Coordinates of C-alpha atoms and ligand atoms in Angstrom, one line a residue:
M1 CA -4.8 6.0 -10.3
V2 CA -4.9 3.9 -7.2
P3 CA -6.4 0.6 -8.3
D4 CA -9.1 -1.4 -6.5
A5 CA -7.8 -4.7 -5.1
V6 CA -9.3 -8.2 -5.3
I7 CA -8.3 -10.7 -2.6
L8 CA -8.7 -14.4 -3.5
A9 CA -10.0 -15.6 -0.1
G10 CA -11.7 -18.8 -1.3
G11 CA -8.8 -21.1 -0.6
L12 CA -9.3 -24.1 1.7
A13 CA -6.5 -24.8 4.2
T14 CA -6.1 -28.4 3.1
R15 CA -2.3 -28.4 3.9
L16 CA -2.8 -27.0 7.4
G17 CA -4.8 -30.0 8.6
D18 CA -6.9 -29.7 11.7
L19 CA -5.5 -26.2 12.4
A20 CA -7.6 -24.6 9.7
A21 CA -10.3 -27.1 9.0
A22 CA -13.0 -24.7 10.2
T23 CA -11.2 -21.4 9.4
P24 CA -10.5 -19.8 6.1
K25 CA -6.7 -19.5 5.6
C26 CA -6.8 -15.7 5.5
L27 CA -8.3 -15.6 9.0
M28 CA -5.5 -17.7 10.6
P29 CA -3.9 -15.8 13.5
V30 CA -0.6 -14.2 12.6
A31 CA 1.3 -11.8 14.8
G32 CA -1.7 -11.4 17.1
R33 CA -4.5 -10.9 14.6
P34 CA -6.2 -12.5 11.6
F35 CA -3.8 -12.7 8.6
V36 CA -6.1 -10.7 6.4
D37 CA -5.7 -7.7 8.7
H38 CA -2.1 -7.4 7.6
L39 CA -3.1 -7.5 3.9
L40 CA -5.7 -4.8 4.5
W41 CA -3.3 -2.6 6.5
D42 CA -0.8 -2.9 3.7
L43 CA -3.3 -2.1 0.9
R44 CA -4.8 0.9 2.9
R45 CA -1.4 2.5 3.6
H46 CA -0.7 2.4 -0.2
G47 CA -4.0 4.3 -0.7
V48 CA -6.3 1.5 -1.8
R49 CA -9.9 2.4 -1.0
R50 CA -11.9 -0.6 -2.3
V51 CA -11.3 -4.3 -1.8
V52 CA -13.3 -7.0 -3.4
F53 CA -13.2 -10.3 -1.5
A54 CA -13.7 -13.4 -3.7
V55 CA -15.0 -15.8 -1.1
G56 CA -16.2 -19.4 -1.2
R57 CA -16.8 -22.0 1.4
L58 CA -16.5 -20.4 4.9
G59 CA -16.7 -17.0 3.3
E60 CA -19.3 -15.8 5.8
Q61 CA -16.5 -15.9 8.4
V62 CA -14.5 -13.4 6.3
E63 CA -17.5 -11.2 5.8
S64 CA -18.3 -11.3 9.5
H65 CA -14.7 -10.3 10.4
V66 CA -14.0 -7.6 7.7
G67 CA -17.6 -6.3 7.4
D68 CA -18.0 -3.2 5.3
G69 CA -14.3 -2.5 5.7
S70 CA -14.7 0.7 7.6
A71 CA -12.8 -0.6 10.6
F72 CA -9.8 -0.9 8.1
G73 CA -10.3 2.5 6.6
L74 CA -11.6 1.2 3.3
Q75 CA -14.6 -0.2 1.5
A76 CA -15.0 -4.0 1.4
V77 CA -17.4 -5.8 -0.9
Y78 CA -17.9 -9.5 -1.5
S79 CA -18.1 -11.8 -4.5
R80 CA -19.5 -15.1 -3.5
E81 CA -19.1 -18.3 -5.5
E82 CA -21.7 -21.0 -5.1
S83 CA -19.3 -23.8 -6.1
A84 CA -15.5 -24.0 -6.5
M85 CA -14.6 -21.8 -9.5
G86 CA -10.8 -21.9 -9.3
T87 CA -8.9 -18.6 -9.2
G88 CA -9.9 -17.7 -12.8
G89 CA -13.6 -18.3 -12.3
A90 CA -13.5 -16.5 -8.9
L91 CA -11.9 -13.4 -10.6
A92 CA -14.5 -13.6 -13.4
L93 CA -17.2 -13.2 -10.8
A94 CA -15.4 -10.6 -8.9
A95 CA -14.8 -8.4 -12.0
E96 CA -18.2 -6.7 -11.8
H97 CA -17.3 -5.2 -8.4
V98 CA -14.1 -3.6 -9.7
T99 CA -14.4 0.2 -10.4
T100 CA -11.0 1.0 -11.6
D101 CA -9.3 0.4 -15.0
E102 CA -6.6 -1.8 -13.3
A103 CA -7.0 -4.1 -10.4
L104 CA -4.5 -5.5 -7.9
V105 CA -5.0 -9.2 -7.3
L106 CA -3.7 -10.8 -4.1
N107 CA -3.8 -14.3 -2.8
G108 CA -5.5 -14.3 0.6
D109 CA -3.0 -16.7 2.1
S110 CA 0.3 -15.0 1.2
L111 CA 1.9 -11.7 1.8
F112 CA 4.5 -10.1 -0.5
D113 CA 5.9 -6.7 0.5
V114 CA 5.5 -5.1 -2.9
N115 CA 5.1 -1.4 -3.8
Y116 CA 1.6 -2.0 -5.3
L117 CA 1.5 1.4 -6.9
D118 CA 4.8 0.7 -8.7
L119 CA 3.3 -2.5 -10.0
A120 CA 0.4 -0.5 -11.4
V121 CA 2.7 2.1 -13.0
R122 CA 4.6 -0.8 -14.6
L123 CA 1.4 -2.3 -16.1
R124 CA 0.6 1.0 -17.7
S125 CA 4.0 1.5 -19.1
A126 CA 5.1 -2.0 -20.1
A127 CA 5.5 -2.3 -23.8
A128 CA 3.5 0.8 -24.5
G129 CA 0.3 -0.6 -23.1
S130 CA 0.4 -4.1 -24.6
A131 CA 0.7 -5.7 -21.1
R132 CA -2.5 -7.1 -19.7
A133 CA -1.0 -8.3 -16.4
V134 CA 2.2 -7.8 -14.4
I135 CA 3.3 -10.3 -11.9
A136 CA 5.3 -9.4 -8.8
L137 CA 8.2 -11.8 -8.9
R138 CA 10.5 -13.0 -6.1
E139 CA 13.9 -14.6 -6.2
V140 CA 13.9 -17.7 -4.0
E141 CA 16.7 -20.2 -3.1
D142 CA 14.6 -23.2 -4.2
A143 CA 12.0 -22.5 -6.9
S144 CA 10.8 -26.1 -7.1
R145 CA 8.1 -25.8 -4.4
Y146 CA 6.4 -23.0 -6.4
G147 CA 7.0 -23.5 -10.1
S148 CA 9.3 -21.0 -11.5
V149 CA 8.9 -18.1 -13.9
R150 CA 11.3 -17.4 -16.7
V151 CA 11.5 -13.9 -18.1
A152 CA 12.8 -12.7 -21.5
G153 CA 16.4 -11.7 -21.2
G154 CA 17.0 -14.1 -18.3
G155 CA 15.7 -11.7 -15.6
D156 CA 17.8 -9.5 -13.4
A157 CA 16.9 -10.4 -9.9
A158 CA 20.1 -10.2 -8.0
D159 CA 21.0 -6.6 -8.5
G160 CA 21.3 -5.9 -4.8
D161 CA 18.7 -3.2 -4.5
R162 CA 16.6 -3.7 -1.4
R163 CA 13.5 -4.0 -3.5
A164 CA 15.0 -4.2 -6.9
V165 CA 13.0 -1.2 -8.0
A166 CA 15.5 -0.6 -10.7
A167 CA 14.9 -4.0 -12.2
P168 CA 13.2 -3.7 -15.6
T169 CA 9.7 -4.9 -16.3
A170 CA 10.3 -7.9 -18.4
C171 CA 8.0 -10.0 -20.6
V172 CA 7.4 -13.4 -19.1
A173 CA 8.7 -16.2 -21.4
A174 CA 7.3 -19.1 -19.3
F175 CA 5.1 -19.3 -16.3
D176 CA 4.8 -22.1 -13.7
E177 CA 7.6 -24.3 -15.0
K178 CA 7.5 -27.3 -12.7
G179 CA 10.4 -29.3 -11.4
V180 CA 13.0 -26.5 -11.7
S181 CA 15.1 -26.8 -8.5
G182 CA 17.7 -24.3 -7.3
P183 CA 17.5 -20.5 -7.2
G184 CA 14.9 -18.9 -9.4
L185 CA 12.1 -16.4 -9.9
V186 CA 8.7 -17.4 -8.6
S187 CA 5.3 -15.6 -8.6
G188 CA 4.7 -13.9 -5.3
G189 CA 0.9 -14.1 -5.6
V190 CA 0.5 -10.4 -6.3
Y191 CA -0.6 -9.1 -9.7
C192 CA -1.8 -6.0 -11.3
V193 CA -4.1 -6.7 -14.2
Q194 CA -6.2 -4.8 -16.6
S195 CA -9.8 -4.9 -15.4
S196 CA -10.9 -5.7 -19.0
L197 CA -8.9 -8.9 -18.7
L198 CA -10.9 -9.9 -15.6
R199 CA -14.2 -9.1 -17.3
S200 CA -13.2 -11.2 -20.3
L201 CA -12.6 -14.4 -18.2
P202 CA -15.3 -17.1 -18.6
R203 CA -17.6 -17.5 -15.6
E204 CA -16.8 -21.1 -15.2
P205 CA -14.2 -23.1 -13.2
H206 CA -10.6 -22.4 -14.4
S207 CA -7.2 -21.4 -13.1
L208 CA -5.5 -18.0 -13.5
E209 CA -2.1 -19.6 -13.0
T210 CA -2.3 -22.7 -15.2
E211 CA -4.7 -21.5 -17.9
V212 CA -5.0 -17.7 -18.2
F213 CA -1.4 -16.8 -17.6
P214 CA 0.1 -19.3 -20.0
R215 CA -2.2 -17.9 -22.7
L216 CA -1.0 -14.4 -22.0
V217 CA 2.6 -15.6 -22.3
V218 CA 1.9 -16.9 -25.8
E219 CA 0.4 -13.5 -26.8
G220 CA 3.3 -11.6 -25.2
E221 CA 0.9 -9.9 -22.8
L222 CA 2.2 -11.1 -19.4
Y223 CA 5.0 -9.2 -17.7
G224 CA 7.0 -9.6 -14.5
A225 CA 8.7 -7.2 -12.1
V226 CA 11.1 -8.4 -9.4
Y227 CA 10.8 -7.2 -5.8
D228 CA 12.8 -8.4 -2.8
G229 CA 10.6 -7.5 0.2
L230 CA 9.2 -9.9 2.7
F231 CA 7.5 -12.9 1.1
I232 CA 5.5 -15.2 3.2
D233 CA 3.0 -17.9 2.4
I234 CA 0.9 -19.2 5.3
G235 CA -0.5 -22.2 3.4
V236 CA 1.9 -24.7 5.1
P237 CA 2.5 -25.1 8.8
D238 CA 6.2 -24.3 8.7
S239 CA 5.8 -20.9 7.0
L240 CA 2.7 -20.1 9.2
E241 CA 5.0 -20.5 12.2
L242 CA 7.7 -18.4 10.5
A243 CA 5.1 -15.7 9.7
Q244 CA 4.4 -15.0 13.4
T245 CA 7.7 -13.2 14.0
A246 CA 8.4 -12.1 10.5
V247 CA 5.1 -10.2 10.0
A248 CA 5.4 -8.5 13.4
A249 CA 8.9 -7.3 12.5
W250 CA 7.8 -6.2 9.1
R251 CA 5.1 -4.0 10.5
R252 CA 7.4 -2.2 12.9
R253 CA 9.0 0.7 10.9
P254 CA 10.7 4.0 11.3
V255 CA 8.6 7.0 10.2
A256 CA 9.6 9.9 8.0
F257 CA 7.3 12.6 9.4
L258 CA 6.9 15.3 6.8
D259 CA 5.3 18.7 7.1
R260 CA 3.2 19.4 4.0
D261 CA 3.3 23.0 3.0
G262 CA 6.8 24.1 2.4
V263 CA 8.1 20.5 2.3
L264 CA 6.0 18.7 -0.4
N265 CA 4.6 21.8 -2.0
V266 CA 5.2 25.5 -2.2
D267 CA 3.6 27.1 0.9
V268 CA 0.6 29.1 -0.4
N269 CA -1.6 30.5 2.4
Y270 CA -4.6 28.2 3.0
L271 CA -3.9 25.9 0.1
H272 CA -6.8 23.5 -0.6
K273 CA -7.2 23.4 -4.4
P274 CA -5.3 21.3 -7.0
E275 CA -4.7 24.4 -9.2
Q276 CA -2.8 26.0 -6.3
V277 CA -0.3 23.2 -6.0
V278 CA 3.4 23.6 -7.1
W279 CA 5.3 20.5 -6.0
L280 CA 8.7 21.2 -4.6
P281 CA 11.7 19.8 -6.4
G282 CA 12.3 16.1 -5.6
A283 CA 9.3 16.0 -3.3
I284 CA 7.5 13.1 -5.1
E285 CA 10.7 11.3 -5.7
A286 CA 11.8 11.6 -2.1
V287 CA 8.5 10.1 -0.9
R288 CA 9.0 7.2 -3.3
E289 CA 12.5 6.6 -2.0
L290 CA 11.2 6.5 1.5
N291 CA 8.5 4.1 0.5
D292 CA 11.0 1.7 -1.1
A293 CA 13.4 2.0 1.8
G294 CA 10.7 0.7 4.2
Y295 CA 9.8 3.9 6.0
L296 CA 6.3 4.9 6.8
V297 CA 5.7 8.4 5.4
I298 CA 3.3 10.3 7.6
V299 CA 2.3 13.9 6.9
V300 CA 1.6 16.1 9.9
T301 CA 0.0 19.5 9.0
N302 CA -1.6 22.4 10.7
Q303 CA -4.8 23.3 8.9
A304 CA -6.2 26.2 10.7
G305 CA -7.9 27.2 7.5
I306 CA -10.6 24.7 8.4
G307 CA -11.2 26.3 11.8
R308 CA -11.2 29.7 10.3
G309 CA -13.9 28.7 7.8
F310 CA -11.8 29.2 4.7
Y311 CA -12.4 25.6 3.6
T312 CA -14.1 22.5 5.1
E313 CA -12.9 19.2 6.5
S314 CA -14.4 17.6 3.4
D315 CA -12.5 20.0 1.1
F316 CA -9.3 19.0 2.9
E317 CA -10.1 15.2 2.4
V318 CA -10.8 15.7 -1.3
F319 CA -7.6 17.7 -1.7
T320 CA -5.6 15.0 0.2
A321 CA -7.0 12.3 -2.0
W322 CA -6.0 14.4 -5.1
M323 CA -2.5 14.6 -3.8
A324 CA -2.4 10.8 -3.2
E325 CA -3.4 10.2 -6.8
R326 CA -0.6 12.4 -8.1
L327 CA 1.9 10.5 -5.9
A328 CA 0.4 7.2 -7.1
D329 CA 1.1 8.1 -10.7
A330 CA 4.8 8.1 -9.7
G331 CA 4.5 4.9 -7.6
A332 CA 4.7 6.8 -4.4
H333 CA 2.4 7.1 -1.4
V334 CA 1.9 8.8 1.9
D335 CA 0.9 6.2 4.6
A336 CA -1.2 8.6 6.7
V337 CA -2.0 12.3 7.0
Y338 CA -2.7 13.9 10.4
H339 CA -4.0 17.4 10.5
C340 CA -5.0 20.0 13.1
P341 CA -8.0 22.0 12.2
H342 CA -7.9 24.3 15.2
H343 CA -6.6 27.7 16.1
P344 CA -6.4 29.1 19.6
T345 CA -7.7 32.6 18.9
E346 CA -8.8 33.1 15.3
A347 CA -11.0 30.1 14.6
L348 CA -14.8 30.0 14.5
P349 CA -16.6 28.7 17.6
G350 CA -16.3 24.9 17.8
W351 CA -12.8 25.1 16.3
R352 CA -11.3 27.7 18.6
E353 CA -9.3 25.7 20.9
D354 CA -5.9 25.7 22.6
C355 CA -5.4 22.2 21.4
E356 CA -2.6 19.6 21.9
C357 CA -2.4 18.8 18.2
R358 CA -1.4 22.1 16.7
K359 CA 2.3 22.2 16.1
P360 CA 4.6 23.1 17.9
R361 CA 2.7 20.8 20.3
P362 CA 3.2 17.1 19.7
G363 CA -0.4 15.8 19.6
M364 CA -0.3 14.6 16.0
F365 CA 3.0 12.8 16.4
L366 CA 1.8 11.1 19.6
R367 CA -1.4 10.0 17.9
A368 CA 0.6 8.6 15.0
I369 CA 3.0 6.8 17.4
A370 CA 0.0 5.3 19.2
E371 CA -1.7 4.1 15.9
W372 CA 1.3 2.7 14.1
D373 CA 4.1 0.4 15.3
V374 CA 6.8 3.0 15.2
D375 CA 10.6 2.5 15.5
V376 CA 11.0 5.9 17.2
E377 CA 14.8 5.8 17.4
R378 CA 15.1 5.6 13.6
S379 CA 12.3 8.1 12.8
F380 CA 12.8 11.7 11.8
M381 CA 11.0 14.9 11.0
V382 CA 11.4 17.2 8.0
G383 CA 9.7 20.6 8.4
D384 CA 10.2 24.1 7.0
K385 CA 9.6 25.9 10.4
P386 CA 11.3 25.5 13.7
G387 CA 8.0 24.7 15.3
D388 CA 7.7 21.5 13.2
L389 CA 10.9 20.2 14.7
E390 CA 10.0 21.4 18.2
A391 CA 6.8 19.4 18.0
A392 CA 8.6 16.3 16.9
R393 CA 11.1 16.5 19.7
A394 CA 8.4 16.9 22.2
A395 CA 7.1 13.5 21.0
G396 CA 10.5 11.9 21.3
I397 CA 11.5 12.2 17.6
A398 CA 15.0 13.6 18.1
R399 CA 16.2 13.5 14.6
G400 CA 15.1 16.0 12.0
V401 CA 16.1 18.6 9.5
L402 CA 14.9 22.1 8.7
F403 CA 14.2 22.1 5.0
T404 CA 14.9 25.5 3.6
G405 CA 14.8 24.8 -0.1
G406 CA 16.5 22.8 -2.8
D407 CA 15.8 19.2 -3.7
L408 CA 13.9 17.4 -0.9
R409 CA 15.9 14.2 -1.6
D410 CA 19.0 16.0 -0.5
A411 CA 17.4 16.8 2.8
V412 CA 16.0 13.3 3.4
R413 CA 18.8 11.0 2.2
P414 CA 21.2 11.8 5.1
L415 CA 18.5 10.9 7.6
M416 CA 17.8 7.5 6.0
G417 CA 19.6 4.3 6.9
Ligands
LIG501 MG1 5.2 24.2 6.6

């Protein structure tokens, strides 16, 4: 299941001085837009649909910027504290707005490029369900600024994988050990927690990091998983400056464009129901590999069945959400799905159109390139029909492969890198 997210946005920018005296930290401008926009972009592309903002002083500015969340493709709701409640108290108040069994928790003033869905899978699987929270950990050169985290077995951070996805989920042996200098593991400010844990927190001022987590350590219920993606904390002026270029570079990505039918699943005519789905070998795993290698995965699919009246746009959206949940169960996600509902001759009135979006025309690709910051040179297309590749080429995506069967990973891997 794709979890709801809670963003702790109540922090005051005390270390940023005049710069932020009248601005919540999460609204500080980074790479041309308020910082929170990047967090919402990252959550949405992982499939998160609902975000609870825990806001305090200056919270009305966050509400006025994010609104109901529709501009970001998700639903935003607000949990307002009357007086400073600390991170634990803020989460206790936010808990009633969470609708899923697990919740992602993010600090509103830091960004850690983590596969959020992988973190949720780890929470479910760690120690056969005894884990109540999993922390996303980051290896840093000097842990003393943050307070380090020690994991049972010593941790296995430096295994060289780009995002250390192979690193085991390890029980946390100590949290927030101060004064440990030199390289070490620190909390990246991203957690996946059982929602029941949030609901059990006292609705009074307390700290998640210095009170709740240490208690979980004693009970053996706190776990950590190591990731090595971009980690940036805008709470101090130096790193705020660094974030300007780092975040812009992080958002620019190559895209793996994938056709749906015949690439992800067996091509059944006018597929639109879960019971019709047979995933192709290696399809889910290939998406996951692309996610972890930093590609955007964008599905481009002709859906003339909508125009022909065989199923509705709404059926298509429900079905797409179902596929996203199956992918999420494996820690994988599709960043966006573009579809063409038209047909030039066979569709019903209103849908009968010689459109620019139906492959082999490039409309869906051009829209994706306009809406995402795409590294076109490194992008590629995987389709099962020549028209898929023709459409991609017409949009400037020169690289691609015709997938004719076998394991999707074998088709995708040579194109990566
Ligand atoms: Mg196809």
